[in-house]
Amino acid sequence: MKIAEKTLNYVKSLTAQSIAVAKNGHTGSCLGASAIMLALFKDHYNFDVSDTDFLNRDRFILSAGHISPLYYTMLSLFGFDVSLQDLKDLRKMGSKTPAYAEYRVTDGVESTTGLQGQGVANAVGSAIAQAMLAERFNSVGFPIINHYTYCLVGDGDLMEGCVQEACSLAGTLSLNKLILLYDSNDATMDGTLSASNRESVARKFKAMGWNVIRCLKGNRYSSCSKAIALAKRSLKPTIVIFKTTIGIGTSKEGTSSIHSAVLTEEELKRFNKSLEVFENFYVPNDVRDWCMATTRKGKLLHEQWNQDLAVYATSNPVLYREFNSFFDKKKLDIEKFARNSYKWEGLSGRELNNVVLNELSQKFSAIVGGNADCGLITKSNIENAGYFSTANRRGKNIHFGSREQAMAGICNGIALYEDFYPFASTTLAYASYMMSAIRLSAIMKLNTMYMFTSDSIKIGQESVANLPIEQLACLRSVVGLNVYRPCDGNELLAGYQTHFEKGGPTAFVLSQERMPSVEGKYEQALQGGYILVPAKANADIVIYASGSEVGLALKVAESLKKQYDVSVVSMPCTQIFDKQSDSYKAKVMQKSAKLQVAIEASNDNIWYKYVGSDGLVVSVDNYAKCGNGEEVYKSFGFDEKEIVRKIIKKLAN
Amino acid sequence: MKIAEKTLNYVKSLTAQSIAVAKNGHTGSCLGASAIMLALFKDHYNFDVSDTDFLNRDRFILSAGHISPLYYTMLSLFGFDVSLQDLKDLRKMGSKTPAYAEYRVTDGVESTTGLQGQGVANAVGSAIAQAMLAERFNSVGFPIINHYTYCLVGDGDLMEGCVQEACSLAGTLSLNKLILLYDSNDATMDGTLSASNRESVARKFKAMGWNVIRCLKGNRYSSCSKAIALAKRSLKPTIVIFKTTIGIGTSKEGTSSIHSAVLTEEELKRFNKSLEVFENFYVPNDVRDWCMATTRKGKLLHEQWNQDLAVYATSNPVLYREFNSFFDKKKLDIEKFARNSYKWEGLSGRELNNVVLNELSQKFSAIVGGNADCGLITKSNIENAGYFSTANRRGKNIHFGSREQAMAGICNGIALYEDFYPFASTTLAYASYMMSAIRLSAIMKLNTMYMFTSDSIKIGQESVANLPIEQLACLRSVVGLNVYRPCDGNELLAGYQTHFEKGGPTAFVLSQERMPSVEGKYEQALQGGYILVPAKANADIVIYASGSEVGLALKVAESLKKQYDVSVVSMPCTQIFDKQSDSYKAKVMQKSAKLQVAIEASNDNIWYKYVGSDGLVVSVDNYAKCGNGEEVYKSFGFDEKEIVRKIIKKLAN
């Protein structure tokens, strides 16, 4: 038996074994995709196990996350920090080999996938980032950034809208270093693929501007390897369609019944015998050596790259300096900007953000991002920085089109790539399209910045579906996402400072209309919430508000001040506030007050956490009627007199 | 000038006028799509203004919601209850003509759109519902349900993942009565379309199994009408690509600068002159008559249909009886089922739901729906009811494939169609893909049922992204969505009873694993929350819980009962509970207790609303580690002893 065939047998056996030990997993696709993965790792994937963060490594993203056990087998055979014991520990709590591969958990893993569809968007982001750096820093004879991004997808991924959005954009942008490896086995969890999907993937991808390669022998290592070699020469993004057999070599091969199945002891024994594998969790030396030859080659290629870079540094000193400082965010100095007391007055939230975004972008090149065809509304364009396109790889703005989900997933991919600080911008209502990607930003602790404008019913003349009500509650429920809803530029700067100092992700929630005239406090806003108006002695009433409602809260406080001692708390970021010391929180919350009030044009129940079950929450508890913004706002009770009346009534009870 | 041309001129002028009065709107696409809309309304769209709910009417859904002003003009000209004054009141609060057309607000409007992408999914749902009824009730010579579903889309819609998902499924299902009218003008809000999208829509739709018709003269009424006539003869779903000129007739025609623009007084005057329109908000008699001829024809066709139905009733008495009672939900009698005390014990949430769903489906045919390729997990299949497909239009289950967003939007479309009760089912983590459609279910008060299983971190061995944490908070933030997380079958039945009695939408949140043994109370669960374990006298401690955590709460209460008087509140649905009388709520909440505790494996801040800012909330505030379910659950503190310890500590403070 040839060594390639023998290795493939061991790959299959080890993977099936680990799933059998875990008693849970997807044997079918893991076996079906094994030849593709072996071809990729053995002959194409460029990595250095001694430095898995090496900048010019290939990126590999496993969008079909249920194939993780196979992925772990590959990582183990090719010398990543995954041992045979780790394979045995598949799906155990605290192991290096969780059910689905996770970023920051397993050596070599580039993204947390498992939620179908997200991985492809991440891969598109990676390819965009690569193209940006290549254009900026490659010079004649020194293509220092010229790697590929590979992404393995299954039938499920390709049905996801997020993937369709991302691939449509990848075709539009001619991302030729992007290669999708499509494990096409015509079976899904619930049955044959044709029951739910009869489209021609090949023709669809061609229509989207992709190069399409068919590999009919997707179960054969050599055929797979040749197909990938071909893909690397394309001027367009490529999808290689590998026809494979789900659960190959098992008694249920080719049927959906093996999709989510585990081999019994009996079946496993028979399966191993057919593969001529007679030991458990064992790798023969010739198999190990064959794999490690590639691993050594990867290390050598990295050394060669280092040497090339040294020459590059001498021949391109200016470029090299720029290259070395590209991701250096110390240049930002947001504190200094804050000390300069910019005149924010009279600006809308989105205009405040435009000022800050552009100021920071000038100092720090690694801020890139864009809009979902609403730059005119969000005003989050980097001026004079161009648009990223096939012809202009230097552009820092990205026209995402009406593809909100892919925009978020792609920004995650850019953030995963290196120390980029990507931003995704649209109106707040569209955050509902992006929740899955936003969660993954938080799960992976990425530096993605979300810039949402049109942040409340106050926008008025809109589709009722575009008047945001639930979005603040949804965003604030994402663990690890800082949601900053600033009342002015100083608070917004505090949000940016927190983002760049402590890491992301962050959602900036910004008004479309001019903000009421309020002067927020930068230093205090770094605590997430703070007393904007202190009580004279002991507060009778504490009023919490965020964003545009802070100005309203101030007016309410002013109206009440003759009768009551009123304190106003500005709360741009509840998540940061919650992390402060108990004593700081107690000082701000002033619990001895007779009444706690929260004012926010959302329907977020989070305010009860501060005002208590007896507090008064002025919020939106109904779908807005479209109309003049101020009228709509007032009709929901966001009116000074109305709120004063409610407060006095509540105090009388 | 021919009457058609004259009418088209008035359509354009009236629409531009109303936008000018509102001082806000999308003049560009409204003018560009005017010939398409006139052709549709004049020659194809089958409606009866005297009975706009007529079952066999054509359905028209305006997915490109920003074209609403044009839509209102059409409704007005063709005799719907939209007056010229209403056109003048465009975008005014409380008017019949809000910024974007809304279901239940404007006569003739079939869906609330404006959030890009959703309308197409609704249209696919409508076409599925039509096909289901046609198969069931049409008989030779009596095609009583044979109408079309039309949907107008723009470039923005077609980039949305939701649309790609829906259209891929429509092609797979050969929904030949579905006709997409694509206003292809190559301009988007932020610039030319090619900046963000270069794909071939025609080839993409062909690859998805669609019939594609090009109409190069999309600005001409007669060409548009011929193209639509052709589309109606297709055996596949059809997209008609109308090449149009955005802002046609204005000085900015063909450019994106007219996309979201309003004509100035000067521009409007010049524009009207070029159209030979010399009055404001006026319709000449010949134009009115020409349109009303179609309106009268629609009424006659409806009368003919009524006559045909009478003959059908005589010749197909059995079928006619079935037809007449198809949407009669009185047959359900959920209360009776509840009284029968089914033995729920030992079942998981998804198994409880399987029992209830199948019991109800047997009695009531209008329950249809399906899974996003996870029926094996959700167990929400209607047994022995078949799968809806090209070959089997009678199937009540739908294989949605891995298309969660479209699934939800399609179910909304089915719910909009007639009194269907559609269900969309997947695991809870995927609810994050569906938030936009779920919001629209609530905005439109549709009867869509969401069935989410794998409802907490307790599922354990999963992708960290698939372990739901935020989803309950997100769902509960949707105003008007009832979220039922039952602790047993009795509570689940209460959720179904509420859904069918009071209307939807409802999300059923169900465990994947076996539920702890608890006997919930049907009658009380109808109140949303109730005392499951009363205090002996006055409660020292009140513990709230939902779903799987109710069993845990009972154990905690048992442990504490020697020292404290403990009451346990089961809260399957906070939304329903919040609507109860103050006195009922006070009785349940027992505020005189020393400590209020909530236990739920989510991170929903809603619990502070009940336990107050000094209460104890046992929840999930971190991303789960994958591993054995029970282990993961305990590691987050969902453990009897751990909670007892926390409670005692909190009481000591």
PDB file of C-alpha atoms in Angstrom, chain A residues 500-610:
ATOM      1  CA  PHE A 500      -8.632  50.141  21.950  1.00  0.00           C
ATOM      2  CA  GLU A 501      -7.266  49.731  25.447  1.00  0.00           C
ATOM      3  CA  LYS A 502      -9.190  46.709  26.682  1.00  0.00           C
ATOM      4  CA  GLY A 503     -10.113  45.016  23.427  1.00  0.00           C
ATOM      5  CA  GLY A 504     -13.425  44.547  21.735  1.00  0.00           C
ATOM      6  CA  PRO A 505     -15.940  43.954  20.508  1.00  0.00           C
ATOM      7  CA  THR A 506     -17.888  47.173  20.912  1.00  0.00           C
ATOM      8  CA  ALA A 507     -21.180  48.398  19.512  1.00  0.00           C
ATOM      9  CA  PHE A 508     -21.481  52.158  19.225  1.00  0.00           C
ATOM     10  CA  VAL A 509     -25.132  53.134  19.208  1.00  0.00           C
ATOM     11  CA  LEU A 510     -25.568  56.540  17.651  1.00  0.00           C
ATOM     12  CA  SER A 511     -28.396  58.937  17.020  1.00  0.00           C
ATOM     13  CA  GLN A 512     -29.342  59.953  13.524  1.00  0.00           C
ATOM     14  CA  GLU A 513     -30.662  63.298  14.657  1.00  0.00           C
ATOM     15  CA  ARG A 514     -28.883  66.102  16.444  1.00  0.00           C
ATOM     16  CA  MET A 515     -28.185  65.284  20.099  1.00  0.00           C
ATOM     17  CA  PRO A 516     -29.673  67.446  22.866  1.00  0.00           C
ATOM     18  CA  SER A 517     -26.991  69.754  24.157  1.00  0.00           C
ATOM     19  CA  VAL A 518     -25.216  67.874  26.950  1.00  0.00           C
ATOM     20  CA  GLU A 519     -21.607  67.833  27.984  1.00  0.00           C
ATOM     21  CA  GLY A 520     -20.633  64.314  28.954  1.00  0.00           C
ATOM     22  CA  LYS A 521     -17.517  63.552  30.940  1.00  0.00           C
ATOM     23  CA  TYR A 522     -14.762  61.550  29.307  1.00  0.00           C
ATOM     24  CA  GLU A 523     -12.938  60.320  32.434  1.00  0.00           C
ATOM     25  CA  GLN A 524     -16.104  59.256  34.203  1.00  0.00           C
ATOM     26  CA  ALA A 525     -17.593  57.662  31.111  1.00  0.00           C
ATOM     27  CA  LEU A 526     -14.669  55.226  31.184  1.00  0.00           C
ATOM     28  CA  GLN A 527     -16.498  53.676  34.170  1.00  0.00           C
ATOM     29  CA  GLY A 528     -19.542  52.964  31.989  1.00  0.00           C
ATOM     30  CA  GLY A 529     -21.917  55.016  34.161  1.00  0.00           C
ATOM     31  CA  TYR A 530     -21.433  58.051  36.392  1.00  0.00           C
ATOM     32  CA  ILE A 531     -23.191  60.854  38.187  1.00  0.00           C
ATOM     33  CA  LEU A 532     -23.630  63.652  35.697  1.00  0.00           C
ATOM     34  CA  VAL A 533     -25.707  65.806  38.058  1.00  0.00           C
ATOM     35  CA  PRO A 534     -25.010  65.180  41.733  1.00  0.00           C
ATOM     36  CA  ALA A 535     -27.642  65.519  44.412  1.00  0.00           C
ATOM     37  CA  LYS A 536     -27.349  68.529  46.672  1.00  0.00           C
ATOM     38  CA  ALA A 537     -27.365  66.317  49.745  1.00  0.00           C
ATOM     39  CA  ASN A 538     -29.161  62.974  49.565  1.00  0.00           C
ATOM     40  CA  ALA A 539     -30.954  62.261  46.357  1.00  0.00           C
ATOM     41  CA  ASP A 540     -34.735  61.867  46.524  1.00  0.00           C
ATOM     42  CA  ILE A 541     -34.779  60.829  42.898  1.00  0.00           C
ATOM     43  CA  VAL A 542     -32.084  59.223  40.759  1.00  0.00           C
ATOM     44  CA  ILE A 543     -32.611  59.350  36.988  1.00  0.00           C
ATOM     45  CA  TYR A 544     -30.631  57.055  34.688  1.00  0.00           C
ATOM     46  CA  ALA A 545     -30.442  57.715  30.985  1.00  0.00           C
ATOM     47  CA  SER A 546     -28.293  57.022  27.955  1.00  0.00           C
ATOM     48  CA  GLY A 547     -27.625  58.719  24.631  1.00  0.00           C
ATOM     49  CA  SER A 548     -30.232  61.163  23.422  1.00  0.00           C
ATOM     50  CA  GLU A 549     -32.307  60.681  26.565  1.00  0.00           C
ATOM     51  CA  VAL A 550     -29.622  62.162  28.820  1.00  0.00           C
ATOM     52  CA  GLY A 551     -30.588  65.632  27.645  1.00  0.00           C
ATOM     53  CA  LEU A 552     -34.217  64.843  28.398  1.00  0.00           C
ATOM     54  CA  ALA A 553     -33.271  63.546  31.846  1.00  0.00           C
ATOM     55  CA  LEU A 554     -31.508  66.823  32.560  1.00  0.00           C
ATOM     56  CA  LYS A 555     -34.639  68.784  31.681  1.00  0.00           C
ATOM     57  CA  VAL A 556     -36.762  66.539  33.874  1.00  0.00           C
ATOM     58  CA  ALA A 557     -34.316  67.014  36.740  1.00  0.00           C
ATOM     59  CA  GLU A 558     -34.416  70.760  36.241  1.00  0.00           C
ATOM     60  CA  SER A 559     -38.215  70.763  36.465  1.00  0.00           C
ATOM     61  CA  LEU A 560     -38.178  68.731  39.648  1.00  0.00           C
ATOM     62  CA  LYS A 561     -35.355  70.445  41.468  1.00  0.00           C
ATOM     63  CA  LYS A 562     -37.473  72.921  43.409  1.00  0.00           C
ATOM     64  CA  GLN A 563     -39.401  70.129  45.083  1.00  0.00           C
ATOM     65  CA  TYR A 564     -36.844  67.329  45.130  1.00  0.00           C
ATOM     66  CA  ASP A 565     -33.146  66.647  45.398  1.00  0.00           C
ATOM     67  CA  VAL A 566     -32.489  65.001  42.017  1.00  0.00           C
ATOM     68  CA  SER A 567     -29.407  63.251  40.689  1.00  0.00           C
ATOM     69  CA  VAL A 568     -28.861  62.316  37.047  1.00  0.00           C
ATOM     70  CA  VAL A 569     -26.752  59.302  36.089  1.00  0.00           C
ATOM     71  CA  SER A 570     -25.461  59.033  32.544  1.00  0.00           C
ATOM     72  CA  MET A 571     -25.007  55.396  31.622  1.00  0.00           C
ATOM     73  CA  PRO A 572     -23.339  55.046  28.225  1.00  0.00           C
ATOM     74  CA  CYS A 573     -22.279  51.438  28.853  1.00  0.00           C
ATOM     75  CA  THR A 574     -23.988  49.164  31.379  1.00  0.00           C
ATOM     76  CA  GLN A 575     -21.495  46.327  30.788  1.00  0.00           C
ATOM     77  CA  ILE A 576     -18.531  48.456  31.867  1.00  0.00           C
ATOM     78  CA  PHE A 577     -20.468  49.928  34.764  1.00  0.00           C
ATOM     79  CA  ASP A 578     -21.343  46.444  36.032  1.00  0.00           C
ATOM     80  CA  LYS A 579     -17.625  45.649  36.266  1.00  0.00           C
ATOM     81  CA  GLN A 580     -16.866  48.545  38.634  1.00  0.00           C
ATOM     82  CA  SER A 581     -16.291  48.056  42.362  1.00  0.00           C
ATOM     83  CA  ASP A 582     -19.297  47.617  44.616  1.00  0.00           C
ATOM     84  CA  SER A 583     -18.473  50.853  46.387  1.00  0.00           C
ATOM     85  CA  TYR A 584     -18.352  52.844  43.140  1.00  0.00           C
ATOM     86  CA  LYS A 585     -21.605  51.325  41.994  1.00  0.00           C
ATOM     87  CA  ALA A 586     -23.277  52.052  45.336  1.00  0.00           C
ATOM     88  CA  LYS A 587     -22.133  55.659  45.138  1.00  0.00           C
ATOM     89  CA  VAL A 588     -23.610  56.077  41.695  1.00  0.00           C
ATOM     90  CA  MET A 589     -26.818  54.173  42.375  1.00  0.00           C
ATOM     91  CA  GLN A 590     -27.702  56.078  45.570  1.00  0.00           C
ATOM     92  CA  LYS A 591     -30.107  53.438  46.769  1.00  0.00           C
ATOM     93  CA  SER A 592     -31.439  55.500  49.636  1.00  0.00           C
ATOM     94  CA  ALA A 593     -33.332  57.625  47.105  1.00  0.00           C
ATOM     95  CA  LYS A 594     -37.125  57.458  47.269  1.00  0.00           C
ATOM     96  CA  LEU A 595     -37.428  56.708  43.589  1.00  0.00           C
ATOM     97  CA  GLN A 596     -35.163  55.412  40.860  1.00  0.00           C
ATOM     98  CA  VAL A 597     -36.081  56.269  37.279  1.00  0.00           C
ATOM     99  CA  ALA A 598     -34.646  55.157  33.944  1.00  0.00           C
ATOM    100  CA  ILE A 599     -35.325  56.900  30.642  1.00  0.00           C
ATOM    101  CA  GLU A 600     -34.347  55.211  27.408  1.00  0.00           C
ATOM    102  CA  ALA A 601     -36.077  54.951  24.024  1.00  0.00           C
ATOM    103  CA  SER A 602     -35.736  51.165  23.946  1.00  0.00           C
ATOM    104  CA  ASN A 603     -37.572  48.292  25.584  1.00  0.00           C
ATOM    105  CA  ASP A 604     -34.594  46.981  27.493  1.00  0.00           C
ATOM    106  CA  ASN A 605     -35.477  45.329  30.782  1.00  0.00           C
ATOM    107  CA  ILE A 606     -31.901  45.853  31.911  1.00  0.00           C
ATOM    108  CA  TRP A 607     -32.938  49.057  33.630  1.00  0.00           C
ATOM    109  CA  TYR A 608     -34.749  47.105  36.369  1.00  0.00           C
ATOM    110  CA  LYS A 609     -31.318  45.918  37.432  1.00  0.00           C
ATOM    111  CA  TYR A 610     -30.641  49.505  38.540  1.00  0.00           C
TER     112      TYR A 610
END
